[in-house]
Tab-separated table of N, CA and C in Angstrom:
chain	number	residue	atom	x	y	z
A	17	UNK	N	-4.927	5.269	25.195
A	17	UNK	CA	-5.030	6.698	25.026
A	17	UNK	C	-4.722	7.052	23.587
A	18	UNK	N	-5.384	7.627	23.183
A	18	UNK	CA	-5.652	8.466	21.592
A	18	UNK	C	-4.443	9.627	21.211
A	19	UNK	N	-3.754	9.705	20.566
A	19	UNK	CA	-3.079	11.362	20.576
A	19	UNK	C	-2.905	11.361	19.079
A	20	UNK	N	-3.629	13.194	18.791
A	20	UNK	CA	-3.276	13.616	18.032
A	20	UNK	C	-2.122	14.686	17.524
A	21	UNK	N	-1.698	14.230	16.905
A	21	UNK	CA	-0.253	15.021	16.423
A	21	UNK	C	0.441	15.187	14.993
A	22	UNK	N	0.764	16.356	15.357
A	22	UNK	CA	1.601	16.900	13.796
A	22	UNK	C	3.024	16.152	13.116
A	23	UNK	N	2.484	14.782	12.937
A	23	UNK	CA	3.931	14.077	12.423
A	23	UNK	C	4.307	13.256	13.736
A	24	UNK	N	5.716	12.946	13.648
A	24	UNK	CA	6.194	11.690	14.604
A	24	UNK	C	7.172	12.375	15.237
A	25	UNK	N	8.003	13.263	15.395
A	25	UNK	CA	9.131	13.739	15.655
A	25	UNK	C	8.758	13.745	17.145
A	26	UNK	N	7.660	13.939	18.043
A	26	UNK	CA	7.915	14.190	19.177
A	26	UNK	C	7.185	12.878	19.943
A	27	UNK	N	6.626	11.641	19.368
A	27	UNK	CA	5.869	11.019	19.862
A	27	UNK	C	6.906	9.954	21.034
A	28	UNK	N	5.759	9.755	22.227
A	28	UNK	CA	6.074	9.566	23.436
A	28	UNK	C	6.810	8.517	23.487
A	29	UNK	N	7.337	7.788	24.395
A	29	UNK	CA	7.982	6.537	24.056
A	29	UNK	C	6.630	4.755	24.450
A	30	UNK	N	6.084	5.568	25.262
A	30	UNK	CA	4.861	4.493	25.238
A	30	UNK	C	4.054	4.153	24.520
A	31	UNK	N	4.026	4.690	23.219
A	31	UNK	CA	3.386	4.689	21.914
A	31	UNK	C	3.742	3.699	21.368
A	32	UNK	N	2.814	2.236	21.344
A	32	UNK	CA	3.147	0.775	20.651
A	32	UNK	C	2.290	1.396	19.369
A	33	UNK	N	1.548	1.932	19.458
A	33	UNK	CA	1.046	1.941	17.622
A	33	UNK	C	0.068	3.207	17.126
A	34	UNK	N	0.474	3.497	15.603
A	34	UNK	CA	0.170	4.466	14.733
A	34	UNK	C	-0.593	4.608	13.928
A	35	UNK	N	-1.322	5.328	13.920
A	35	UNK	CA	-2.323	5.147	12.856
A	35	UNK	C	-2.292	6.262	11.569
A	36	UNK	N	-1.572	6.181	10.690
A	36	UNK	CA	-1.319	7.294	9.321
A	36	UNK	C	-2.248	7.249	7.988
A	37	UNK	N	-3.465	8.053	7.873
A	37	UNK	CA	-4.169	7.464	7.268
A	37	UNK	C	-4.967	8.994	5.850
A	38	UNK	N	-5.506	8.508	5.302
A	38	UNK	CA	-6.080	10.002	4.458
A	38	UNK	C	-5.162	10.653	3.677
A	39	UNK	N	-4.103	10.591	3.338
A	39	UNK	CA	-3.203	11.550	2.502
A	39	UNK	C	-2.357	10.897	1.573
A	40	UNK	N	-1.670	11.203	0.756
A	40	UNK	CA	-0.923	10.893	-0.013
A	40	UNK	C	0.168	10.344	0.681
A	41	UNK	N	0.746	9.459	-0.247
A	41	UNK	CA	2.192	8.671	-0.298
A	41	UNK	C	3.381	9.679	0.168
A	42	UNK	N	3.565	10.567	-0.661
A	42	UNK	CA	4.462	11.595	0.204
A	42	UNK	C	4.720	11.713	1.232
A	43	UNK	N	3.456	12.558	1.349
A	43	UNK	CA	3.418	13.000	2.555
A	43	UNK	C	3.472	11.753	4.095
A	44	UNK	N	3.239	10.985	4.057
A	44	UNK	CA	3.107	9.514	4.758
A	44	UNK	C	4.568	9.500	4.487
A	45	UNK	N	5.520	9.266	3.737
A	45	UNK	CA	7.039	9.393	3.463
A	45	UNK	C	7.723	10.107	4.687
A	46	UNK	N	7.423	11.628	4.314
A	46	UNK	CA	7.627	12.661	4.660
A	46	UNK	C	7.822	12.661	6.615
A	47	UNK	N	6.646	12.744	6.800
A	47	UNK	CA	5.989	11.860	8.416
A	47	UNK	C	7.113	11.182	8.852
A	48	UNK	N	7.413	10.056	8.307
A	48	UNK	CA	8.207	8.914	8.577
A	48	UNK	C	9.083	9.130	8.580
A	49	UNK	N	10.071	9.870	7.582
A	49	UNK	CA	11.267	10.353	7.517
A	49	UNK	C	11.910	10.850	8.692
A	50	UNK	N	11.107	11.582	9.303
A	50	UNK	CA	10.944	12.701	10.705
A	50	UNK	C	10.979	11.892	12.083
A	51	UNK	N	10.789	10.622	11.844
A	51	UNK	CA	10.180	9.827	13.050
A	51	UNK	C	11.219	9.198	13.612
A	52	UNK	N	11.350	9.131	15.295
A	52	UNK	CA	12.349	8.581	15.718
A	52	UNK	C	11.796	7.113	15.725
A	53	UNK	N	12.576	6.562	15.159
A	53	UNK	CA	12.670	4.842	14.756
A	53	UNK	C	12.741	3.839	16.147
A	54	UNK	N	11.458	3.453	16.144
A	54	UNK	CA	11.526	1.851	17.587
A	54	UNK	C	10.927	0.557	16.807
A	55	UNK	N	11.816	-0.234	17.253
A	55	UNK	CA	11.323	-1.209	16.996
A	55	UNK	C	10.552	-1.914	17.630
A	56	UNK	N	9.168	-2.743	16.668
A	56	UNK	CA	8.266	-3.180	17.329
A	56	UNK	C	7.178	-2.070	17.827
A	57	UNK	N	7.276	-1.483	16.779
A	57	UNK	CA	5.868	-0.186	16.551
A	57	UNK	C	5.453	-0.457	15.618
A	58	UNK	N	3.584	-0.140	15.875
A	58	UNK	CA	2.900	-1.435	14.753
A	58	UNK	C	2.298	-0.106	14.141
A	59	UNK	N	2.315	-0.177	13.019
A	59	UNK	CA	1.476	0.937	12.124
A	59	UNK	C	-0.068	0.781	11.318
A	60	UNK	N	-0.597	1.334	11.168
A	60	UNK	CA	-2.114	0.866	10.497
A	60	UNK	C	-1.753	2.024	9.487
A	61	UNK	N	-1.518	1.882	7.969
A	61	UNK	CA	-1.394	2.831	6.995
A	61	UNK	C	-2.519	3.174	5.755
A	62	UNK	N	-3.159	3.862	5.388
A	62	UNK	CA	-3.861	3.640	4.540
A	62	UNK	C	-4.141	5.354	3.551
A	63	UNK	N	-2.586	4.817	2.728
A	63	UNK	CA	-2.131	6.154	1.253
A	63	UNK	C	-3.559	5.726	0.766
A	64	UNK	N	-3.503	7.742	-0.065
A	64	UNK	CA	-5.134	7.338	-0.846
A	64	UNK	C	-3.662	7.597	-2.047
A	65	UNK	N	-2.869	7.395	-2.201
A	65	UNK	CA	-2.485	7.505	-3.600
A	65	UNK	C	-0.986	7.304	-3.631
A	66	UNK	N	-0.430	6.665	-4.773
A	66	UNK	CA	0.936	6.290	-4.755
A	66	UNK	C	1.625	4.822	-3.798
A	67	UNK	N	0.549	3.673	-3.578
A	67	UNK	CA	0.475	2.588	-2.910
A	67	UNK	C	1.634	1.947	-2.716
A	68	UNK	N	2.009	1.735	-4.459
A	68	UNK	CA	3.202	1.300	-4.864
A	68	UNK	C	4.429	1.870	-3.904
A	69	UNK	N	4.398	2.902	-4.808
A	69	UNK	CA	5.906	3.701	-3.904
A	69	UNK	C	5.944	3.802	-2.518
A	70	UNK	N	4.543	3.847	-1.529
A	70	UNK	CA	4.833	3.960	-0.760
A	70	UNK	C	5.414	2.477	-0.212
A	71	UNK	N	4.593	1.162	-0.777
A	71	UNK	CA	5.484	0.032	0.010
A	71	UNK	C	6.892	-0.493	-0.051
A	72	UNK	N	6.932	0.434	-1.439
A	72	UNK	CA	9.178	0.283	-1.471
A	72	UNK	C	9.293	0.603	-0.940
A	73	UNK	N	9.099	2.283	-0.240
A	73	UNK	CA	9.824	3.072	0.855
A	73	UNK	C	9.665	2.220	2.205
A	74	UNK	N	8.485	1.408	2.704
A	74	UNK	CA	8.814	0.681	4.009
A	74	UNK	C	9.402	-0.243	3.644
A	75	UNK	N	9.842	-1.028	3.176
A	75	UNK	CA	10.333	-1.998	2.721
A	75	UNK	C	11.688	-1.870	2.955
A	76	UNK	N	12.408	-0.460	1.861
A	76	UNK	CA	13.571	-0.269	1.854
A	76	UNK	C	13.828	0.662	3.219
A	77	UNK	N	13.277	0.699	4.391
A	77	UNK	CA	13.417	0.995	5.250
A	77	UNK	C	13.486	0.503	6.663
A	78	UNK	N	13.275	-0.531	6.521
A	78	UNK	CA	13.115	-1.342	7.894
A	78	UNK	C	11.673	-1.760	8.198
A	79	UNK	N	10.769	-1.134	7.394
A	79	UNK	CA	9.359	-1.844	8.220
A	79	UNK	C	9.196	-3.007	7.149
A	80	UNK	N	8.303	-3.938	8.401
A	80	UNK	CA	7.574	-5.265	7.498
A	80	UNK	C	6.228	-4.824	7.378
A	81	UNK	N	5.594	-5.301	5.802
A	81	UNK	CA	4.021	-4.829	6.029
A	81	UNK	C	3.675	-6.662	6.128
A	82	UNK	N	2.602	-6.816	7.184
A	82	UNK	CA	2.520	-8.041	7.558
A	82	UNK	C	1.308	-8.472	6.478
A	83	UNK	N	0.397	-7.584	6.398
A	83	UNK	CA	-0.831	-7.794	5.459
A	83	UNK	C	-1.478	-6.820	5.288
A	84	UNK	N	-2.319	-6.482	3.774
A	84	UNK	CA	-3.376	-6.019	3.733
A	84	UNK	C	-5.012	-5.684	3.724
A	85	UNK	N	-5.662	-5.044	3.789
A	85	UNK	CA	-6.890	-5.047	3.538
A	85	UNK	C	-7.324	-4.212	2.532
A	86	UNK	N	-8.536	-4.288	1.987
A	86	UNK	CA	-8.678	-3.106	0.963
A	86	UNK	C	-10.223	-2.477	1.121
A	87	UNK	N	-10.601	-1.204	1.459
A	87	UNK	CA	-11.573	-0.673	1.942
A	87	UNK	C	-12.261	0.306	0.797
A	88	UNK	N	-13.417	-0.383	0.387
A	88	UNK	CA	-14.183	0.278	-0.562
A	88	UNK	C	-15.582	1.467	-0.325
A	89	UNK	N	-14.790	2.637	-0.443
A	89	UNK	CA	-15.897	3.500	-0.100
A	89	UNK	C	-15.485	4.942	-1.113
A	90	UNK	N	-16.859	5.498	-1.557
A	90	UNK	CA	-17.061	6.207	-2.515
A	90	UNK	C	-16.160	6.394	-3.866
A	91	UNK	N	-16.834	5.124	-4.367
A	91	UNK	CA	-16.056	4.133	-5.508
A	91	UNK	C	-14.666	4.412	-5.515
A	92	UNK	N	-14.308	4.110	-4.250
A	92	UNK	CA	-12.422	4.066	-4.073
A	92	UNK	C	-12.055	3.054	-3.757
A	93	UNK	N	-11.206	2.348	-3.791
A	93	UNK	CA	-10.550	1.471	-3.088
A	93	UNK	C	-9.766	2.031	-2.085
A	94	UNK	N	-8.810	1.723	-0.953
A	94	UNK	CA	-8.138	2.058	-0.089
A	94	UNK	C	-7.507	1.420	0.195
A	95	UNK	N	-6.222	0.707	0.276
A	95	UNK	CA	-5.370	0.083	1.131
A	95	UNK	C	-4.924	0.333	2.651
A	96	UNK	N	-5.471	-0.850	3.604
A	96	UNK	CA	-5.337	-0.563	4.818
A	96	UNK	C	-3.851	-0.990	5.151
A	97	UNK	N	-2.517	-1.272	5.563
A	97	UNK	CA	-1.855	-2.136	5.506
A	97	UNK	C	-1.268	-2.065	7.233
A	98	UNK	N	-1.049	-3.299	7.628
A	98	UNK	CA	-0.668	-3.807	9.137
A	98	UNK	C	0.832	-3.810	8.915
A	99	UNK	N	1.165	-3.031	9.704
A	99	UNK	CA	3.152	-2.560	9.543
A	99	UNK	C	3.766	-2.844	10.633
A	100	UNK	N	4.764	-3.457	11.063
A	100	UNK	CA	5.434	-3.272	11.987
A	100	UNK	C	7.029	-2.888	11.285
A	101	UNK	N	7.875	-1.696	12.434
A	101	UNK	CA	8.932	-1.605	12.155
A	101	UNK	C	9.964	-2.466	12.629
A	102	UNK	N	10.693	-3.075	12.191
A	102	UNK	CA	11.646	-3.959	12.736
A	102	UNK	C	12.978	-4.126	12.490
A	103	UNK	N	13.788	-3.379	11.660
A	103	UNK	CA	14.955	-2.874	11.016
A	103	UNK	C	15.590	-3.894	10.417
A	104	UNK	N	14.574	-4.424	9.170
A	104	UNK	CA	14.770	-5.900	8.452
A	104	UNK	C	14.285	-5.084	7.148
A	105	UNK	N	14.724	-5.437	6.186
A	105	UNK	CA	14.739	-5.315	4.917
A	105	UNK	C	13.962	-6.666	3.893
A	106	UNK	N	12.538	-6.449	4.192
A	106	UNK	CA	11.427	-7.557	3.458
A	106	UNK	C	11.603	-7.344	1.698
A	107	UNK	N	11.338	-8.306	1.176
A	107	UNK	CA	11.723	-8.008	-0.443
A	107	UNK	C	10.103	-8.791	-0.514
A	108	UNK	N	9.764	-7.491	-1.547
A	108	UNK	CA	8.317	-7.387	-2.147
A	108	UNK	C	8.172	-8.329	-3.613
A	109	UNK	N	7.713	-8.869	-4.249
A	109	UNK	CA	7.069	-9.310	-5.642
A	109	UNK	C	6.784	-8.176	-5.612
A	110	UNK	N	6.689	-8.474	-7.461
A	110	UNK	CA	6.136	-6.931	-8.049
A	110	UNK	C	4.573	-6.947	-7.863
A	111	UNK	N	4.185	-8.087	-8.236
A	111	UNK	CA	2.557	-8.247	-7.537
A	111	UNK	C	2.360	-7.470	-6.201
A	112	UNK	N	3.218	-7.985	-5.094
A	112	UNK	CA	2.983	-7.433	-4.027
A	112	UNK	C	3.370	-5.937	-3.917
A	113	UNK	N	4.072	-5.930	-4.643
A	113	UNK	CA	4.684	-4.206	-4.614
A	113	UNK	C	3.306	-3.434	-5.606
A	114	UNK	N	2.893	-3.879	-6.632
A	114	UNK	CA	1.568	-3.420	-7.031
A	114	UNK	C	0.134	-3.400	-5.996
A	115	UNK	N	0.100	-4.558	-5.590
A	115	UNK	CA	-1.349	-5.014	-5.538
A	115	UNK	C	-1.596	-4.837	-4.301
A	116	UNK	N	-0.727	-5.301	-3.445
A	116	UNK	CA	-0.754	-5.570	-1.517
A	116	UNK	C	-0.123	-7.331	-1.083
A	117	UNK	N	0.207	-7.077	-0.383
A	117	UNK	CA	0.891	-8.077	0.634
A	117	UNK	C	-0.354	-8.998	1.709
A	118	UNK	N	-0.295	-10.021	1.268
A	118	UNK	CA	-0.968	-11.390	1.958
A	118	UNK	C	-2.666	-11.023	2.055
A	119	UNK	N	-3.071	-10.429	0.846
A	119	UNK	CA	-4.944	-10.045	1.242
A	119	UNK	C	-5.343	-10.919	-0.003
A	120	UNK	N	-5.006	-11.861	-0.509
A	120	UNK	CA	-5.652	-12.846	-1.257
A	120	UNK	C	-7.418	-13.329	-1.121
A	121	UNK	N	-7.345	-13.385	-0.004
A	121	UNK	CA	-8.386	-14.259	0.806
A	121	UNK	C	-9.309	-13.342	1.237
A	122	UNK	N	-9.266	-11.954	1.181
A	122	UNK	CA	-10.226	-10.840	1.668
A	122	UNK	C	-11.346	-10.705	0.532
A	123	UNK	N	-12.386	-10.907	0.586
A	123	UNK	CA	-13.260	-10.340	-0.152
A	123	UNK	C	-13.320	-8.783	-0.763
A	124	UNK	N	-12.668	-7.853	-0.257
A	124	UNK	CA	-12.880	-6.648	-0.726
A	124	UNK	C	-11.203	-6.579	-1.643
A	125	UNK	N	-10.501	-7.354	-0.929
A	125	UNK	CA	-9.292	-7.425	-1.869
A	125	UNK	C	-9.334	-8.194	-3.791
A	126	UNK	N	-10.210	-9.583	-3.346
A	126	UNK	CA	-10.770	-9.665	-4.591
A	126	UNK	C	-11.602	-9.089	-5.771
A	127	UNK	N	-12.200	-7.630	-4.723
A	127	UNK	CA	-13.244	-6.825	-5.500
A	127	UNK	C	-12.205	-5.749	-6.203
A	128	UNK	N	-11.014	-5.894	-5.292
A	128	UNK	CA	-10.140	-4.805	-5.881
A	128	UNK	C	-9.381	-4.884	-6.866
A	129	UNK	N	-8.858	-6.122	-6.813
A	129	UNK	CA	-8.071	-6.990	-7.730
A	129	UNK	C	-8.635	-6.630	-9.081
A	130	UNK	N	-10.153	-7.263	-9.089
A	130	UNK	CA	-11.444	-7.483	-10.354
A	130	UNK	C	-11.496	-6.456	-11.361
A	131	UNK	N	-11.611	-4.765	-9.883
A	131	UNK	CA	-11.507	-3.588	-10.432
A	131	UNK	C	-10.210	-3.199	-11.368
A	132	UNK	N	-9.262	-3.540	-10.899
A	132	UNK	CA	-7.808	-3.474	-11.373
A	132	UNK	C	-8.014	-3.408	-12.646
A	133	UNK	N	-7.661	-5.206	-13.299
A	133	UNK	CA	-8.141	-5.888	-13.830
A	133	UNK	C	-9.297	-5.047	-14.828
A	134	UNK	N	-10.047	-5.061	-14.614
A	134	UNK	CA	-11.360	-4.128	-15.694
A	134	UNK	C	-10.699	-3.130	-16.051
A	135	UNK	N	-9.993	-2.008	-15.164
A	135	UNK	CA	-9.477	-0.798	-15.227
A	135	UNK	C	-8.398	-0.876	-16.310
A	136	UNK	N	-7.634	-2.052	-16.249
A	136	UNK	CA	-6.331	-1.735	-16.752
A	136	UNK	C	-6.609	-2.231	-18.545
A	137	UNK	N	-7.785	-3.727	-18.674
A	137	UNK	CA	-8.139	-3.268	-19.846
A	137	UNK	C	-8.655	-2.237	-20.719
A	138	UNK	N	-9.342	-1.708	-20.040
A	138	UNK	CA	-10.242	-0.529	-20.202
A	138	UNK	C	-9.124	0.474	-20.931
A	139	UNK	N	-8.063	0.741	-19.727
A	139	UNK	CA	-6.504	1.896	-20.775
A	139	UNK	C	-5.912	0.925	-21.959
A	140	UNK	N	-5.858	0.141	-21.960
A	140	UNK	CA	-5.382	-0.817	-22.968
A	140	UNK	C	-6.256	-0.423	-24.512
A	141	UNK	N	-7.210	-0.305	-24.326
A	141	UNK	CA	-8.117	-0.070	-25.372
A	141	UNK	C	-7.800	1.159	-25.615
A	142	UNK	N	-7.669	2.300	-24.836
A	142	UNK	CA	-7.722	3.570	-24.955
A	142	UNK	C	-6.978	4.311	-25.494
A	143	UNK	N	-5.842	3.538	-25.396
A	143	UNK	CA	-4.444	4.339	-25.679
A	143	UNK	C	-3.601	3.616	-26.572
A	144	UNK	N	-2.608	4.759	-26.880
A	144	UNK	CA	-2.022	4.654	-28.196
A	144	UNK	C	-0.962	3.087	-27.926
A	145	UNK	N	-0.829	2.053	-29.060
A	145	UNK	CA	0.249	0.858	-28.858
A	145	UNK	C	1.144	1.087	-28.182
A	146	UNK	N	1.785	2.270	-28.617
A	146	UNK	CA	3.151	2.378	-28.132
A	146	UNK	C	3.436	3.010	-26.785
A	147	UNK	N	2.110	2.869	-26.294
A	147	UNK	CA	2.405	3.301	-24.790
A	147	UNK	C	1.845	2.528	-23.760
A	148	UNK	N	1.610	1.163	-24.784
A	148	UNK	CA	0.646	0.394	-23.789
A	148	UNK	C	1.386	-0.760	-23.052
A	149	UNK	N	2.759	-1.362	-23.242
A	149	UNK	CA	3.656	-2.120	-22.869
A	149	UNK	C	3.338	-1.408	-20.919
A	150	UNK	N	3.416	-0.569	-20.251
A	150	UNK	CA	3.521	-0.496	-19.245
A	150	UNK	C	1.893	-1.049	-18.523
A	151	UNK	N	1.094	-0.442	-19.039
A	151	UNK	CA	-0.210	-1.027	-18.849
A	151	UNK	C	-0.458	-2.426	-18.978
A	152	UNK	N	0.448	-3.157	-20.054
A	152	UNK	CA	-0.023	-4.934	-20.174
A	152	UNK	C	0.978	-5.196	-19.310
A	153	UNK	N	2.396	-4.859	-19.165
A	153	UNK	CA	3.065	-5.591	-17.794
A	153	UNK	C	2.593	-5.625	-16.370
A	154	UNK	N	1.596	-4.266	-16.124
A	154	UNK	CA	0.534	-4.514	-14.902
A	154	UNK	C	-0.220	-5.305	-14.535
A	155	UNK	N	-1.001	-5.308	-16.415
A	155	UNK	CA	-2.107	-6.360	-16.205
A	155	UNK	C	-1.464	-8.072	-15.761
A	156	UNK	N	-0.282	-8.027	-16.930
A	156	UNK	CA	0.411	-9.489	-16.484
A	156	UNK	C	0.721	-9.913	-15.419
A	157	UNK	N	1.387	-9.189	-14.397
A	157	UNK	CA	1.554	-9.745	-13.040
A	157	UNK	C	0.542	-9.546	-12.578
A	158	UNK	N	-0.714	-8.867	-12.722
A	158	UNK	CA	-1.801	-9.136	-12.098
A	158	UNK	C	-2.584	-10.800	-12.523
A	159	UNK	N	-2.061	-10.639	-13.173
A	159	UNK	CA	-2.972	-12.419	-14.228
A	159	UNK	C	-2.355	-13.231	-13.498
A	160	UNK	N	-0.686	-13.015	-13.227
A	160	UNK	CA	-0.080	-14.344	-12.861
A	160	UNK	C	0.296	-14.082	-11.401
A	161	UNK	N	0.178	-13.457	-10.796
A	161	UNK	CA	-0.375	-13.069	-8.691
A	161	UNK	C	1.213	-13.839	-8.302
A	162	UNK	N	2.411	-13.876	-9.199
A	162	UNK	CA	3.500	-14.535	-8.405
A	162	UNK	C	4.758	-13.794	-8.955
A	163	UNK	N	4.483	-12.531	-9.488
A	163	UNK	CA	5.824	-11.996	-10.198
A	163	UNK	C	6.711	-11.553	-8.762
């Protein structure tokens, strides 16, 4: 059974899994914040923005993200990510805290990676030296996939 609803605060107790998808990092925060906490509730997440921050916040919260996917549509990328809550505290690489968790092997994850990668030279060129140290430490753990 399907249910739609305004946030988590009232969801049923037979509810094994969530689907939070279309909106910002915040707001996906926000949601969660509100939510009465079970363990062994599987989440399907997919922030259109703020990726990063949002996987510290599960992280530093009790959920594991088990893996990602990355979904390319109207030249976007998307991060899908497979969550379960489990009241364990997973420690991310900064790769993984950038990029996504265990989608190496996905074809659309490699297209995303590629994009990255192009993108982040691309600001490198663009912008002034002295502001580019944050942009080449991106690109670097992107080069070396083990920070």
């Amino acid at each position: 059974t399907c249910l739609k609803m305004n946030g988590m605060e009232h969801l049923p107790k037979d509810v094994d899994q969530v689907v939070i998808a279309g909106m910002g990092a915040k707001t996906m925060i926000s949601i969660l914040a509100n939510a009465h906490k079970k363990t062994g509730l599987r989440f399907l997440f997919s922030p259109h923005t703020d990726a990063a921050d949002f996987r510290l916040y599960l992280v530093g919260h009790g959920y594991t993200i088990r893996r990602e996917r990355f979904v390319y549509e109207d030249q976007h990328y998307y991060p899908i990510m497979d969550v379960v809550y489990n009241d364990t505290h997973q420690t991310l690489s900064a790769y993984e805290t950038l990029y996504g968790k265990n989608c190496l092997q996905e074809e659309d994850c490699l297209a995303y990676l590629y994009h990255m990668e192009t993108k982040l030279k691309k600001l490198l060129m663009h912008i002034p030296p002295e502001k580019q140290s944050h942009i080449q430490k991106q690109l670097d753990i992107l080069k070396n996939r083990e920070s």
